[in-house]
Structures are given as structure tokens and as C-alpha cells.
Amino acid sequence: QVQLVESGGGLVQAGGSLRLSCAASGRTFSSYAVGWFRQAPGKEREFVAAISWIGGNMYYADSVKGRFTISRDNAKNTVYLQMNSLKPEDTAVYSCAAAYRPPAVLAGARIGEYEYWGQGTQVTVFS
């Protein structure tokens, strides 16, 4: 079992930045690829970014490419999502998820690929 807890959400003005954290406990986190997803009110959950557990392979949704950066510190069992140039359309509940994968392998953009999920953290961007 892997437990995931997100933090770092909040209220920010358009153009601002936030850094989300996804802290893991339980089984060793370093064998899991991690993804960030978001869900806005009335919309389906959508993929944001993913990272392999080693090798630094990353993948982004087109809507956040160039603005968001995913990274991880396996020694701290934590994955981060740095969000810059935020827009009102980025408003959503952001959740991280983990999938057991070989080194340097991403888990991808499909929700069903991930085995463990956090509860999410709210990000609200106002104009």
C-alpha cells in the first residue's frame, strides 16, 4: 500500500505561482511512477503531468506545457508540481497518483493506469 497526501494548494491571482507537493508513505515510493491530475467543477478528471521514478522522464498535457514542471525527490518520498503563469482555467482539485513501474518508465495519462490516489488539494486562480 502507498498513501499519498497532497499539499500546497490555495488561492492565487492569475499569473502567479504555486508549488504542490505529493508526499508518500507506506511501501517504498521509489518504485512508483507518479502522475498529477486535476478535476474542475462539472468536468471530468484530466491528466496534467507524469514522471518516472528514476531517469527523469516527464510528460505533460498540452494545456500546461511550458508553465508547469513536475519533479521528485525520492529521498523525501515527495513529488512536486511547480505551477507558473497560472490561469483561471487552471482552477481545480489537483490529485497525485502512483503506479508501480520499472525504472524510467512513465505511467501515462490514463486514470486506470494508476493504483493509488491522494485526496487532492484545491487550487483556485482568480483574475
Short mmCIF file of C-alpha atoms in Angstrom, two decimals:
data_model
loop_
_atom_site.label_atom_id
_atom_site.label_comp_id
_atom_site.label_asym_id
_atom_site.label_seq_id
_atom_site.Cartn_x
_atom_site.Cartn_y
_atom_site.Cartn_z
CA GLN A 1 0.00 0.00 0.00
CA VAL A 2 1.06 3.55 -0.76
CA GLN A 3 -0.60 6.50 0.94
CA LEU A 4 -0.45 9.84 -0.85
CA VAL A 5 -1.11 13.26 0.67
CA GLU A 6 -1.18 16.43 -1.41
CA SER A 7 -0.50 19.91 -0.09
CA GLY A 8 0.31 23.38 -1.35
CA GLY A 9 -2.97 24.35 -2.93
CA GLY A 10 -4.58 27.71 -2.33
CA LEU A 11 -5.93 30.93 -3.80
CA VAL A 12 -3.71 32.79 -6.25
CA GLN A 13 -4.11 35.61 -8.73
CA ALA A 14 -3.78 34.89 -12.43
CA GLY A 15 -0.14 34.98 -13.47
CA GLY A 16 1.00 33.78 -10.08
CA SER A 17 2.64 30.54 -8.99
CA LEU A 18 2.05 27.66 -6.62
CA ARG A 19 4.02 24.54 -5.82
CA LEU A 20 2.09 21.42 -4.97
CA SER A 21 3.60 18.54 -3.04
CA CYS A 22 2.64 14.88 -3.03
CA ALA A 23 4.06 13.09 0.00
CA ALA A 24 4.06 9.30 0.08
CA SER A 25 4.19 6.82 2.90
CA GLY A 26 3.87 3.08 3.13
CA ARG A 27 5.71 0.99 0.58
CA THR A 28 8.84 2.44 -0.92
CA PHE A 29 7.84 5.26 -3.19
CA SER A 30 10.88 4.98 -5.38
CA SER A 31 9.40 2.10 -7.41
CA TYR A 32 6.37 4.11 -8.48
CA ALA A 33 5.81 6.43 -11.37
CA VAL A 34 3.64 9.37 -10.37
CA GLY A 35 1.09 11.47 -12.15
CA TRP A 36 -0.79 14.65 -11.35
CA PHE A 37 -4.41 15.01 -12.37
CA ARG A 38 -6.99 17.72 -11.87
CA GLN A 39 -10.75 17.98 -11.79
CA ALA A 40 -12.66 21.21 -12.21
CA PRO A 41 -16.29 21.56 -11.09
CA GLY A 42 -18.62 19.85 -13.52
CA LYS A 43 -15.77 18.38 -15.55
CA GLU A 44 -14.06 15.05 -15.78
CA ARG A 45 -10.70 14.42 -14.19
CA GLU A 46 -7.90 15.18 -16.60
CA PHE A 47 -4.22 14.40 -16.81
CA VAL A 48 -1.72 17.14 -16.02
CA ALA A 49 1.79 15.67 -15.80
CA ALA A 50 3.68 12.46 -15.09
CA ILE A 51 7.18 11.46 -14.03
CA SER A 52 9.05 8.17 -13.91
CA TRP A 53 10.54 7.04 -10.65
CA ILE A 54 14.07 7.31 -11.94
CA GLY A 55 15.70 8.73 -15.02
CA GLY A 56 13.80 11.98 -15.03
CA ASN A 57 11.32 11.11 -17.78
CA MET A 58 8.41 13.51 -17.78
CA TYR A 59 5.25 14.07 -19.78
CA TYR A 60 2.83 17.00 -19.79
CA ALA A 61 -0.63 17.78 -21.02
CA ASP A 62 -0.54 20.35 -23.80
CA SER A 63 -2.57 22.76 -21.67
CA VAL A 64 0.20 23.08 -19.07
CA LYS A 65 3.34 22.50 -21.14
CA GLY A 66 5.82 25.31 -20.60
CA ARG A 67 4.06 26.52 -17.44
CA PHE A 68 4.11 23.51 -15.10
CA THR A 69 7.09 21.43 -14.04
CA ILE A 70 6.93 18.05 -12.34
CA SER A 71 9.84 16.82 -10.26
CA ARG A 72 10.54 14.36 -7.46
CA ASP A 73 12.84 13.79 -4.53
CA ASN A 74 12.88 10.07 -3.82
CA ALA A 75 14.92 10.59 -0.65
CA LYS A 76 12.00 12.62 0.69
CA ASN A 77 9.30 10.42 -0.86
CA THR A 78 7.83 13.51 -2.44
CA VAL A 79 6.77 14.60 -5.90
CA TYR A 80 6.26 18.26 -6.73
CA LEU A 81 4.26 20.20 -9.28
CA GLN A 82 5.55 23.71 -9.82
CA MET A 83 2.82 25.76 -11.46
CA ASN A 84 3.72 29.11 -13.01
CA SER A 85 1.75 31.63 -15.08
CA LEU A 86 -1.46 30.29 -13.61
CA LYS A 87 -4.74 30.96 -15.39
CA PRO A 88 -8.34 30.91 -14.11
CA GLU A 89 -8.91 27.77 -16.19
CA ASP A 90 -6.31 26.01 -14.03
CA THR A 91 -8.76 26.14 -11.12
CA ALA A 92 -9.42 22.57 -9.98
CA VAL A 93 -8.77 19.97 -7.33
CA TYR A 94 -5.32 18.57 -8.02
CA SER A 95 -4.57 14.97 -7.11
CA CYS A 96 -1.47 12.86 -7.37
CA ALA A 97 -1.47 9.18 -8.19
CA ALA A 98 1.10 6.38 -8.19
CA ALA A 99 1.64 3.40 -10.45
CA TYR A 100 4.19 0.61 -10.00
CA ARG A 101 6.59 0.77 -12.94
CA PRO A 102 10.14 -0.24 -13.91
CA PRO A 103 12.80 2.46 -13.72
CA ALA A 104 12.49 5.29 -16.24
CA VAL A 105 9.02 4.18 -17.36
CA LEU A 106 6.15 6.63 -17.26
CA ALA A 107 2.65 5.62 -16.26
CA GLY A 108 0.97 7.85 -18.82
CA ALA A 109 -2.21 9.88 -18.98
CA ARG A 110 -4.92 7.29 -18.35
CA ILE A 111 -6.57 7.28 -14.95
CA GLY A 112 -6.86 3.50 -14.95
CA GLU A 113 -3.08 3.09 -15.05
CA TYR A 114 -2.69 4.35 -11.51
CA GLU A 115 -3.18 2.19 -8.44
CA TYR A 116 -3.05 4.71 -5.61
CA TRP A 117 -4.58 8.18 -5.29
CA GLY A 118 -4.43 11.06 -2.86
CA GLN A 119 -7.43 13.08 -1.70
CA GLY A 120 -6.47 16.19 -3.61
CA THR A 121 -5.75 19.84 -2.90
CA GLN A 122 -7.80 22.78 -4.15
CA VAL A 123 -6.21 25.34 -6.46
CA THR A 124 -8.22 28.47 -7.23
CA VAL A 125 -6.94 31.07 -9.68
CA PHE A 126 -8.76 34.39 -9.82
CA SER A 127 -8.42 37.13 -12.44
#
